[in-house]
Amino acid sequence: MPKSIKARELPDLIGQELEPSSWMEIDQDRVNQFADATDDHQFIHIDVEKAAETPFRGTIAHGFLTLSLLVTLLAEKAHPVEGTVMGINYGLDKVRFLQPVRVGSRIRARQVMAAAEEKRPGQWLTRTSVTIEIENQEKPAMIAEFLAMIIIK
């Protein structure tokens, strides 16, 4: 686990790339569960035979499934902030899905702190530049700017 830091040290991390997350396999069961949760049952996600006839040559993960995994992937290598009461997803900027994630692929996150600002006493807004990589692929699956509000006691 990464070393914990004090909130006032957050700006010191700006421009630093953290260690990449572990690889996470995207399997058909996860994709099917996401389809059920979001009512997005488009065949390219859930019908293995029909999706095999597309240019993807198989089923692919929903872009929003990849996006929803950011919190898990980023938290693994992020420095815990001492005294954190909670972290809140504050939003996203500049999300782009650059390449589909084929079922059976493994993804991981790379992250660079782009900004950290104390908005009010004990409330830090961070902006993290994120790249979701696909194992053995040059082109990433996704890029985004992830915003989080860290509440400190």
CSV table of N, CA and C in Angstrom, one decimal:
chain,number,residue,atom,x,y,z
A,1,MET,N,0.8,-1.2,0.0
A,1,MET,CA,0.0,0.0,0.0
A,1,MET,C,0.9,1.2,0.0
A,2,PRO,N,0.5,2.2,-0.8
A,2,PRO,CA,1.3,3.5,-0.8
A,2,PRO,C,1.3,4.2,0.5
A,3,LYS,N,2.4,5.0,0.7
A,3,LYS,CA,2.6,5.7,2.0
A,3,LYS,C,1.5,6.8,2.1
A,4,SER,N,1.0,6.9,3.3
A,4,SER,CA,-0.1,8.0,3.6
A,4,SER,C,0.6,9.3,3.6
A,5,ILE,N,-0.2,10.4,3.3
A,5,ILE,CA,0.3,11.7,3.3
A,5,ILE,C,-0.6,12.6,4.0
A,6,LYS,N,-0.2,13.8,4.3
A,6,LYS,CA,-1.0,14.9,4.9
A,6,LYS,C,-1.7,15.6,3.7
A,7,ALA,N,-2.9,16.2,4.0
A,7,ALA,CA,-3.6,16.9,2.9
A,7,ALA,C,-2.7,18.0,2.3
A,8,ARG,N,-2.0,18.7,3.1
A,8,ARG,CA,-1.2,19.8,2.7
A,8,ARG,C,-0.1,19.4,1.7
A,9,GLU,N,0.2,18.1,1.7
A,9,GLU,CA,1.2,17.5,0.7
A,9,GLU,C,0.6,17.2,-0.6
A,10,LEU,N,-0.7,17.2,-0.8
A,10,LEU,CA,-1.3,16.9,-2.1
A,10,LEU,C,-0.7,17.7,-3.3
A,11,PRO,N,-0.6,19.0,-3.1
A,11,PRO,CA,0.0,19.8,-4.3
A,11,PRO,C,1.4,19.3,-4.6
A,12,ASP,N,2.2,18.7,-3.7
A,12,ASP,CA,3.5,18.2,-4.0
A,12,ASP,C,3.5,17.1,-5.0
A,13,LEU,N,2.3,16.4,-5.1
A,13,LEU,CA,2.2,15.3,-6.0
A,13,LEU,C,1.9,15.7,-7.5
A,14,ILE,N,1.6,17.0,-7.7
A,14,ILE,CA,1.2,17.4,-9.0
A,14,ILE,C,2.3,17.1,-10.0
A,15,GLY,N,1.9,16.4,-11.1
A,15,GLY,CA,2.9,16.1,-12.2
A,15,GLY,C,3.6,14.8,-12.0
A,16,GLN,N,3.4,14.1,-10.8
A,16,GLN,CA,4.0,12.8,-10.5
A,16,GLN,C,3.1,11.7,-11.0
A,17,GLU,N,3.7,10.8,-11.7
A,17,GLU,CA,3.0,9.6,-12.1
A,17,GLU,C,3.1,8.5,-11.0
A,18,LEU,N,2.0,8.0,-10.6
A,18,LEU,CA,2.1,6.9,-9.6
A,18,LEU,C,2.3,5.6,-10.3
A,19,GLU,N,2.6,4.6,-9.5
A,19,GLU,CA,2.8,3.2,-10.0
A,19,GLU,C,1.5,2.8,-10.6
A,20,PRO,N,1.5,2.1,-11.8
A,20,PRO,CA,0.3,1.6,-12.4
A,20,PRO,C,-0.5,0.6,-11.5
A,21,SER,N,-1.8,0.6,-11.6
A,21,SER,CA,-2.6,-0.4,-10.9
A,21,SER,C,-2.2,-1.8,-11.3
A,22,SER,N,-2.7,-2.8,-10.6
A,22,SER,CA,-2.6,-4.2,-11.0
A,22,SER,C,-3.5,-4.4,-12.3
A,23,TRP,N,-3.2,-5.4,-13.0
A,23,TRP,CA,-4.1,-5.7,-14.2
A,23,TRP,C,-5.4,-6.3,-13.7
A,24,MET,N,-6.5,-6.0,-14.3
A,24,MET,CA,-7.8,-6.5,-14.0
A,24,MET,C,-8.4,-7.1,-15.3
A,25,GLU,N,-8.8,-8.4,-15.2
A,25,GLU,CA,-9.4,-9.0,-16.3
A,25,GLU,C,-10.9,-8.6,-16.4
A,26,ILE,N,-11.3,-8.3,-17.7
A,26,ILE,CA,-12.7,-8.0,-17.9
A,26,ILE,C,-13.3,-9.2,-18.6
A,27,ASP,N,-14.1,-10.0,-17.8
A,27,ASP,CA,-14.7,-11.2,-18.2
A,27,ASP,C,-16.1,-11.0,-18.6
A,28,GLN,N,-16.7,-12.0,-19.3
A,28,GLN,CA,-18.0,-11.9,-19.8
A,28,GLN,C,-19.0,-11.8,-18.7
A,29,ASP,N,-18.8,-12.4,-17.6
A,29,ASP,CA,-19.7,-12.3,-16.5
A,29,ASP,C,-19.9,-10.9,-16.0
A,30,ARG,N,-18.7,-10.2,-15.8
A,30,ARG,CA,-18.7,-8.8,-15.4
A,30,ARG,C,-19.5,-7.9,-16.4
A,31,VAL,N,-19.3,-8.1,-17.7
A,31,VAL,CA,-19.9,-7.4,-18.7
A,31,VAL,C,-21.5,-7.6,-18.7
A,32,ASN,N,-21.8,-8.9,-18.5
A,32,ASN,CA,-23.3,-9.3,-18.5
A,32,ASN,C,-23.9,-8.6,-17.2
A,33,GLN,N,-23.3,-8.6,-16.1
A,33,GLN,CA,-23.8,-8.0,-14.9
A,33,GLN,C,-24.0,-6.5,-15.1
A,34,PHE,N,-23.0,-5.9,-15.8
A,34,PHE,CA,-23.1,-4.4,-16.0
A,34,PHE,C,-24.3,-4.2,-17.0
A,35,ALA,N,-24.4,-5.0,-18.0
A,35,ALA,CA,-25.6,-4.9,-18.9
A,35,ALA,C,-26.9,-5.0,-18.2
A,36,ASP,N,-27.0,-5.9,-17.2
A,36,ASP,CA,-28.2,-6.0,-16.4
A,36,ASP,C,-28.4,-4.8,-15.6
A,37,ALA,N,-27.4,-4.3,-14.9
A,37,ALA,CA,-27.5,-3.2,-14.0
A,37,ALA,C,-27.9,-1.9,-14.8
A,38,THR,N,-27.5,-1.8,-16.0
A,38,THR,CA,-27.7,-0.5,-16.8
A,38,THR,C,-28.8,-0.6,-17.9
A,39,ASP,N,-29.3,-1.8,-18.0
A,39,ASP,CA,-30.3,-2.1,-19.1
A,39,ASP,C,-29.7,-1.8,-20.5
A,40,ASP,N,-28.4,-2.0,-20.6
A,40,ASP,CA,-27.8,-1.8,-21.9
A,40,ASP,C,-27.3,-3.2,-22.4
A,41,HIS,N,-28.3,-3.9,-23.1
A,41,HIS,CA,-28.0,-5.2,-23.6
A,41,HIS,C,-27.7,-5.3,-25.1
A,42,GLN,N,-27.0,-4.3,-25.6
A,42,GLN,CA,-26.6,-4.3,-27.0
A,42,GLN,C,-25.8,-5.6,-27.3
A,43,PHE,N,-26.0,-6.2,-28.4
A,43,PHE,CA,-25.4,-7.5,-28.7
A,43,PHE,C,-23.9,-7.5,-28.7
A,44,ILE,N,-23.3,-6.3,-29.0
A,44,ILE,CA,-21.8,-6.3,-29.0
A,44,ILE,C,-21.2,-6.6,-27.6
A,45,HIS,N,-22.1,-6.4,-26.6
A,45,HIS,CA,-21.6,-6.7,-25.2
A,45,HIS,C,-21.9,-8.1,-24.7
A,46,ILE,N,-23.1,-8.6,-25.2
A,46,ILE,CA,-23.5,-9.9,-24.5
A,46,ILE,C,-23.7,-11.1,-25.4
A,47,ASP,N,-23.8,-10.9,-26.7
A,47,ASP,CA,-24.0,-12.0,-27.6
A,47,ASP,C,-22.7,-12.4,-28.3
A,48,VAL,N,-22.1,-13.4,-27.7
A,48,VAL,CA,-20.7,-13.8,-28.1
A,48,VAL,C,-20.7,-14.2,-29.6
A,49,GLU,N,-21.7,-15.0,-30.1
A,49,GLU,CA,-21.7,-15.4,-31.5
A,49,GLU,C,-22.0,-14.3,-32.4
A,50,LYS,N,-22.9,-13.5,-32.2
A,50,LYS,CA,-23.2,-12.3,-33.0
A,50,LYS,C,-22.1,-11.3,-33.0
A,51,ALA,N,-21.5,-11.1,-31.9
A,51,ALA,CA,-20.4,-10.1,-31.8
A,51,ALA,C,-19.2,-10.6,-32.5
A,52,ALA,N,-19.0,-11.9,-32.7
A,52,ALA,CA,-17.9,-12.5,-33.4
A,52,ALA,C,-17.9,-12.1,-34.9
A,53,GLU,N,-19.1,-11.8,-35.4
A,53,GLU,CA,-19.2,-11.4,-36.8
A,53,GLU,C,-19.0,-9.9,-37.0
A,54,THR,N,-18.7,-9.1,-36.0
A,54,THR,CA,-18.4,-7.7,-36.1
A,54,THR,C,-16.9,-7.5,-36.3
A,55,PRO,N,-16.5,-6.2,-36.6
A,55,PRO,CA,-15.1,-5.9,-36.6
A,55,PRO,C,-14.4,-6.1,-35.3
A,56,PHE,N,-15.1,-6.2,-34.2
A,56,PHE,CA,-14.5,-6.4,-32.9
A,56,PHE,C,-14.1,-7.9,-32.7
A,57,ARG,N,-14.7,-8.8,-33.5
A,57,ARG,CA,-14.4,-10.2,-33.5
A,57,ARG,C,-14.7,-10.9,-32.1
A,58,GLY,N,-15.6,-10.3,-31.4
A,58,GLY,CA,-16.0,-10.8,-30.1
A,58,GLY,C,-16.7,-9.7,-29.3
A,59,THR,N,-17.2,-10.1,-28.1
A,59,THR,CA,-17.8,-9.1,-27.3
A,59,THR,C,-16.8,-8.1,-26.7
A,60,ILE,N,-17.4,-6.9,-26.4
A,60,ILE,CA,-16.6,-5.9,-25.8
A,60,ILE,C,-17.3,-5.3,-24.6
A,61,ALA,N,-16.5,-4.8,-23.7
A,61,ALA,CA,-17.0,-4.1,-22.5
A,61,ALA,C,-17.7,-2.8,-22.9
A,62,HIS,N,-18.7,-2.5,-22.1
A,62,HIS,CA,-19.3,-1.1,-22.2
A,62,HIS,C,-18.2,-0.1,-21.9
A,63,GLY,N,-18.2,1.0,-22.6
A,63,GLY,CA,-17.3,2.1,-22.2
A,63,GLY,C,-17.5,2.6,-20.8
A,64,PHE,N,-18.8,2.6,-20.4
A,64,PHE,CA,-19.1,3.1,-19.1
A,64,PHE,C,-18.8,2.1,-18.0
A,65,LEU,N,-18.6,0.8,-18.4
A,65,LEU,CA,-18.1,-0.2,-17.4
A,65,LEU,C,-16.6,0.1,-17.1
A,66,THR,N,-15.9,0.4,-18.2
A,66,THR,CA,-14.5,0.8,-18.0
A,66,THR,C,-14.4,2.0,-17.1
A,67,LEU,N,-15.2,3.0,-17.4
A,67,LEU,CA,-15.2,4.2,-16.7
A,67,LEU,C,-15.6,4.0,-15.2
A,68,SER,N,-16.5,3.1,-15.0
A,68,SER,CA,-17.0,2.9,-13.6
A,68,SER,C,-15.9,2.2,-12.7
A,69,LEU,N,-14.9,1.5,-13.4
A,69,LEU,CA,-13.9,0.9,-12.6
A,69,LEU,C,-12.7,1.8,-12.2
A,70,LEU,N,-12.8,3.1,-12.6
A,70,LEU,CA,-11.8,4.0,-12.2
A,70,LEU,C,-11.5,4.1,-10.7
A,71,VAL,N,-12.6,4.2,-9.9
A,71,VAL,CA,-12.4,4.3,-8.5
A,71,VAL,C,-11.6,3.1,-7.9
A,72,THR,N,-11.9,1.9,-8.3
A,72,THR,CA,-11.2,0.7,-7.8
A,72,THR,C,-9.8,0.7,-8.3
A,73,LEU,N,-9.6,1.0,-9.6
A,73,LEU,CA,-8.2,1.0,-10.2
A,73,LEU,C,-7.3,2.1,-9.6
A,74,LEU,N,-7.9,3.3,-9.4
A,74,LEU,CA,-7.1,4.4,-8.9
A,74,LEU,C,-6.7,4.2,-7.5
A,75,ALA,N,-7.7,3.8,-6.7
A,75,ALA,CA,-7.5,3.7,-5.2
A,75,ALA,C,-6.4,2.8,-4.8
A,76,GLU,N,-6.1,1.8,-5.7
A,76,GLU,CA,-5.1,0.8,-5.3
A,76,GLU,C,-3.7,1.4,-5.1
A,77,LYS,N,-3.4,2.4,-5.9
A,77,LYS,CA,-2.0,3.0,-5.8
A,77,LYS,C,-2.0,4.4,-5.3
A,78,ALA,N,-3.2,5.0,-5.1
A,78,ALA,CA,-3.2,6.4,-4.6
A,78,ALA,C,-2.7,6.5,-3.1
A,79,HIS,N,-2.1,7.6,-2.8
A,79,HIS,CA,-1.6,7.8,-1.4
A,79,HIS,C,-2.8,8.1,-0.5
A,80,PRO,N,-3.1,7.3,0.5
A,80,PRO,CA,-4.1,7.7,1.4
A,80,PRO,C,-3.8,9.0,2.1
A,81,VAL,N,-4.8,9.8,2.3
A,81,VAL,CA,-4.7,11.1,2.9
A,81,VAL,C,-5.1,11.0,4.4
A,82,GLU,N,-4.1,11.3,5.3
A,82,GLU,CA,-4.4,11.2,6.7
A,82,GLU,C,-5.6,12.0,7.1
A,83,GLY,N,-6.5,11.4,8.0
A,83,GLY,CA,-7.6,12.1,8.5
A,83,GLY,C,-8.8,12.2,7.5
A,84,THR,N,-8.8,11.4,6.4
A,84,THR,CA,-9.9,11.4,5.5
A,84,THR,C,-11.1,10.9,6.1
A,85,VAL,N,-12.2,11.6,6.0
A,85,VAL,CA,-13.5,11.2,6.5
A,85,VAL,C,-14.2,10.5,5.3
A,86,MET,N,-14.1,11.0,4.1
A,86,MET,CA,-14.6,10.4,2.9
A,86,MET,C,-14.1,11.1,1.7
A,87,GLY,N,-14.1,10.3,0.6
A,87,GLY,CA,-13.8,10.8,-0.7
A,87,GLY,C,-15.1,10.8,-1.5
A,88,ILE,N,-15.3,11.8,-2.3
A,88,ILE,CA,-16.5,11.9,-3.1
A,88,ILE,C,-16.2,12.1,-4.6
A,89,ASN,N,-16.8,11.3,-5.4
A,89,ASN,CA,-16.6,11.5,-6.9
A,89,ASN,C,-17.2,12.8,-7.2
A,90,TYR,N,-16.4,13.7,-7.8
A,90,TYR,CA,-16.8,15.1,-8.0
A,90,TYR,C,-17.2,15.3,-9.5
A,91,GLY,N,-16.7,14.4,-10.3
A,91,GLY,CA,-17.0,14.5,-11.7
A,91,GLY,C,-15.9,14.1,-12.6
A,92,LEU,N,-16.1,14.3,-13.9
A,92,LEU,CA,-15.1,13.9,-14.9
A,92,LEU,C,-15.0,15.0,-15.9
A,93,ASP,N,-13.8,15.2,-16.5
A,93,ASP,CA,-13.6,16.1,-17.6
A,93,ASP,C,-12.9,15.3,-18.7
A,94,LYS,N,-13.2,15.7,-19.9
A,94,LYS,CA,-12.5,15.2,-21.1
A,94,LYS,C,-12.3,13.7,-21.1
A,95,VAL,N,-13.5,13.0,-21.0
A,95,VAL,CA,-13.5,11.5,-21.1
A,95,VAL,C,-13.5,11.1,-22.6
A,96,ARG,N,-12.6,10.2,-23.0
A,96,ARG,CA,-12.6,9.7,-24.4
A,96,ARG,C,-12.3,8.2,-24.3
A,97,PHE,N,-13.2,7.5,-25.1
A,97,PHE,CA,-13.1,6.1,-25.2
A,97,PHE,C,-12.3,5.9,-26.6
A,98,LEU,N,-11.0,5.5,-26.5
A,98,LEU,CA,-10.2,5.5,-27.7
A,98,LEU,C,-10.1,4.1,-28.4
A,99,GLN,N,-10.4,3.1,-27.6
A,99,GLN,CA,-10.3,1.7,-28.2
A,99,GLN,C,-11.2,0.8,-27.3
A,100,PRO,N,-12.0,-0.1,-28.0
A,100,PRO,CA,-12.8,-1.0,-27.2
A,100,PRO,C,-12.0,-2.0,-26.4
A,101,VAL,N,-12.5,-2.4,-25.2
A,101,VAL,CA,-11.9,-3.4,-24.4
A,101,VAL,C,-12.6,-4.7,-24.7
A,102,ARG,N,-11.9,-5.6,-25.4
A,102,ARG,CA,-12.5,-6.9,-25.7
A,102,ARG,C,-12.6,-7.8,-24.4
A,103,VAL,N,-13.7,-8.5,-24.3
A,103,VAL,CA,-13.8,-9.4,-23.2
A,103,VAL,C,-12.7,-10.4,-23.2
A,104,GLY,N,-12.1,-10.7,-22.0
A,104,GLY,CA,-11.0,-11.5,-21.9
A,104,GLY,C,-9.7,-10.7,-21.7
A,105,SER,N,-9.7,-9.4,-22.1
A,105,SER,CA,-8.6,-8.5,-22.0
A,105,SER,C,-8.4,-8.1,-20.5
A,106,ARG,N,-7.1,-7.6,-20.3
A,106,ARG,CA,-6.8,-7.1,-19.0
A,106,ARG,C,-6.5,-5.6,-19.1
A,107,ILE,N,-7.0,-4.8,-18.1
A,107,ILE,CA,-6.8,-3.4,-18.1
A,107,ILE,C,-6.1,-3.0,-16.8
A,108,ARG,N,-5.5,-1.8,-16.9
A,108,ARG,CA,-4.9,-1.2,-15.7
A,108,ARG,C,-5.0,0.3,-15.8
A,109,ALA,N,-4.8,1.0,-14.7
A,109,ALA,CA,-4.8,2.5,-14.7
A,109,ALA,C,-3.5,3.0,-14.5
A,110,ARG,N,-3.2,4.1,-15.2
A,110,ARG,CA,-2.0,4.9,-14.9
A,110,ARG,C,-2.6,6.3,-14.5
A,111,GLN,N,-2.0,6.9,-13.5
A,111,GLN,CA,-2.5,8.2,-13.0
A,111,GLN,C,-1.4,9.2,-12.7
A,112,VAL,N,-1.8,10.4,-13.0
A,112,VAL,CA,-0.9,11.6,-12.7
A,112,VAL,C,-1.8,12.6,-12.0
A,113,MET,N,-1.4,13.1,-10.8
A,113,MET,CA,-2.1,14.2,-10.2
A,113,MET,C,-1.9,15.5,-11.0
A,114,ALA,N,-3.0,16.0,-11.5
A,114,ALA,CA,-2.9,17.2,-12.3
A,114,ALA,C,-3.2,18.5,-11.5
A,115,ALA,N,-4.0,18.4,-10.4
A,115,ALA,CA,-4.2,19.6,-9.6
A,115,ALA,C,-4.7,19.1,-8.3
A,116,ALA,N,-4.5,20.0,-7.3
A,116,ALA,CA,-5.0,19.7,-5.9
A,116,ALA,C,-5.1,21.1,-5.2
A,117,GLU,N,-6.4,21.4,-4.8
A,117,GLU,CA,-6.6,22.7,-4.3
A,117,GLU,C,-7.6,22.6,-3.1
A,118,GLU,N,-7.2,23.3,-2.0
A,118,GLU,CA,-8.1,23.3,-0.8
A,118,GLU,C,-9.2,24.3,-1.1
A,119,LYS,N,-10.4,23.9,-1.3
A,119,LYS,CA,-11.5,24.8,-1.7
A,119,LYS,C,-12.1,25.5,-0.5
A,120,ARG,N,-12.2,24.7,0.6
A,120,ARG,CA,-12.6,25.2,1.9
A,120,ARG,C,-11.7,24.5,3.0
A,121,PRO,N,-11.7,25.0,4.2
A,121,PRO,CA,-10.9,24.2,5.1
A,121,PRO,C,-11.3,22.8,5.2
A,122,GLY,N,-10.4,21.8,5.0
A,122,GLY,CA,-10.7,20.4,5.1
A,122,GLY,C,-11.4,19.8,3.9
A,123,GLN,N,-11.5,20.6,2.8
A,123,GLN,CA,-12.1,20.1,1.6
A,123,GLN,C,-11.1,20.3,0.4
A,124,TRP,N,-10.6,19.2,-0.1
A,124,TRP,CA,-9.6,19.3,-1.1
A,124,TRP,C,-10.1,18.7,-2.4
A,125,LEU,N,-10.1,19.5,-3.5
A,125,LEU,CA,-10.5,19.0,-4.8
A,125,LEU,C,-9.3,18.6,-5.6
A,126,THR,N,-9.3,17.4,-6.0
A,126,THR,CA,-8.1,16.9,-6.8
A,126,THR,C,-8.6,16.6,-8.2
A,127,ARG,N,-7.7,16.7,-9.2
A,127,ARG,CA,-7.9,16.4,-10.6
A,127,ARG,C,-6.8,15.4,-11.0
A,128,THR,N,-7.2,14.2,-11.4
A,128,THR,CA,-6.2,13.2,-11.8
A,128,THR,C,-6.3,12.9,-13.2
A,129,SER,N,-5.2,12.9,-14.0
A,129,SER,CA,-5.2,12.5,-15.4
A,129,SER,C,-5.1,11.0,-15.4
A,130,VAL,N,-6.0,10.3,-16.1
A,130,VAL,CA,-6.0,8.9,-16.0
A,130,VAL,C,-5.9,8.3,-17.4
A,131,THR,N,-5.1,7.3,-17.6
A,131,THR,CA,-5.1,6.5,-18.8
A,131,THR,C,-5.4,5.1,-18.5
A,132,ILE,N,-6.4,4.5,-19.1
A,132,ILE,CA,-6.7,3.0,-18.9
A,132,ILE,C,-6.0,2.3,-20.1
A,133,GLU,N,-5.1,1.5,-19.7
A,133,GLU,CA,-4.3,0.7,-20.7
A,133,GLU,C,-4.9,-0.7,-20.9
A,134,ILE,N,-4.7,-1.2,-22.1
A,134,ILE,CA,-5.1,-2.6,-22.3
A,134,ILE,C,-3.8,-3.4,-22.5
A,135,GLU,N,-3.7,-4.5,-21.8
A,135,GLU,CA,-2.5,-5.3,-21.9
A,135,GLU,C,-2.2,-5.7,-23.3
A,136,ASN,N,-0.9,-5.5,-23.7
A,136,ASN,CA,-0.4,-5.8,-25.0
A,136,ASN,C,-1.0,-5.0,-26.2
A,137,GLN,N,-1.5,-3.8,-25.8
A,137,GLN,CA,-2.0,-2.9,-26.8
A,137,GLN,C,-1.3,-1.5,-26.7
A,138,GLU,N,-0.9,-0.9,-27.8
A,138,GLU,CA,-0.3,0.4,-27.7
A,138,GLU,C,-1.3,1.5,-27.4
A,139,LYS,N,-2.5,1.4,-28.0
A,139,LYS,CA,-3.5,2.4,-27.9
A,139,LYS,C,-4.3,2.2,-26.6
A,140,PRO,N,-4.5,3.2,-25.8
A,140,PRO,CA,-5.2,3.0,-24.5
A,140,PRO,C,-6.7,2.8,-24.8
A,141,ALA,N,-7.4,2.3,-23.8
A,141,ALA,CA,-8.9,2.1,-23.9
A,141,ALA,C,-9.5,3.4,-23.7
A,142,MET,N,-9.0,4.2,-22.8
A,142,MET,CA,-9.7,5.4,-22.3
A,142,MET,C,-8.7,6.4,-21.7
A,143,ILE,N,-9.0,7.7,-21.8
A,143,ILE,CA,-8.4,8.7,-21.1
A,143,ILE,C,-9.4,9.6,-20.4
A,144,ALA,N,-9.1,10.1,-19.3
A,144,ALA,CA,-10.1,11.0,-18.6
A,144,ALA,C,-9.4,11.8,-17.6
A,145,GLU,N,-10.1,12.9,-17.1
A,145,GLU,CA,-9.6,13.7,-16.0
A,145,GLU,C,-10.7,13.4,-14.9
A,146,PHE,N,-10.2,12.8,-13.8
A,146,PHE,CA,-11.1,12.4,-12.7
A,146,PHE,C,-11.0,13.4,-11.6
A,147,LEU,N,-12.2,13.9,-11.2
A,147,LEU,CA,-12.2,14.9,-10.1
A,147,LEU,C,-12.7,14.2,-8.8
A,148,ALA,N,-12.1,14.5,-7.7
A,148,ALA,CA,-12.5,13.9,-6.4
A,148,ALA,C,-12.4,15.0,-5.4
A,149,MET,N,-13.4,15.0,-4.5
A,149,MET,CA,-13.3,15.9,-3.3
A,149,MET,C,-13.0,15.0,-2.1
A,150,ILE,N,-11.9,15.4,-1.4
A,150,ILE,CA,-11.4,14.7,-0.2
A,150,ILE,C,-11.8,15.5,1.0
A,151,ILE,N,-12.6,14.9,1.9
A,151,ILE,CA,-13.0,15.6,3.1
A,151,ILE,C,-12.2,15.1,4.2
A,152,ILE,N,-11.5,16.1,4.9
A,152,ILE,CA,-10.6,15.8,6.0
A,152,ILE,C,-11.2,16.3,7.3
A,153,LYS,N,-11.0,15.5,8.4
A,153,LYS,CA,-11.5,15.9,9.7
A,153,LYS,C,-10.6,16.9,10.3
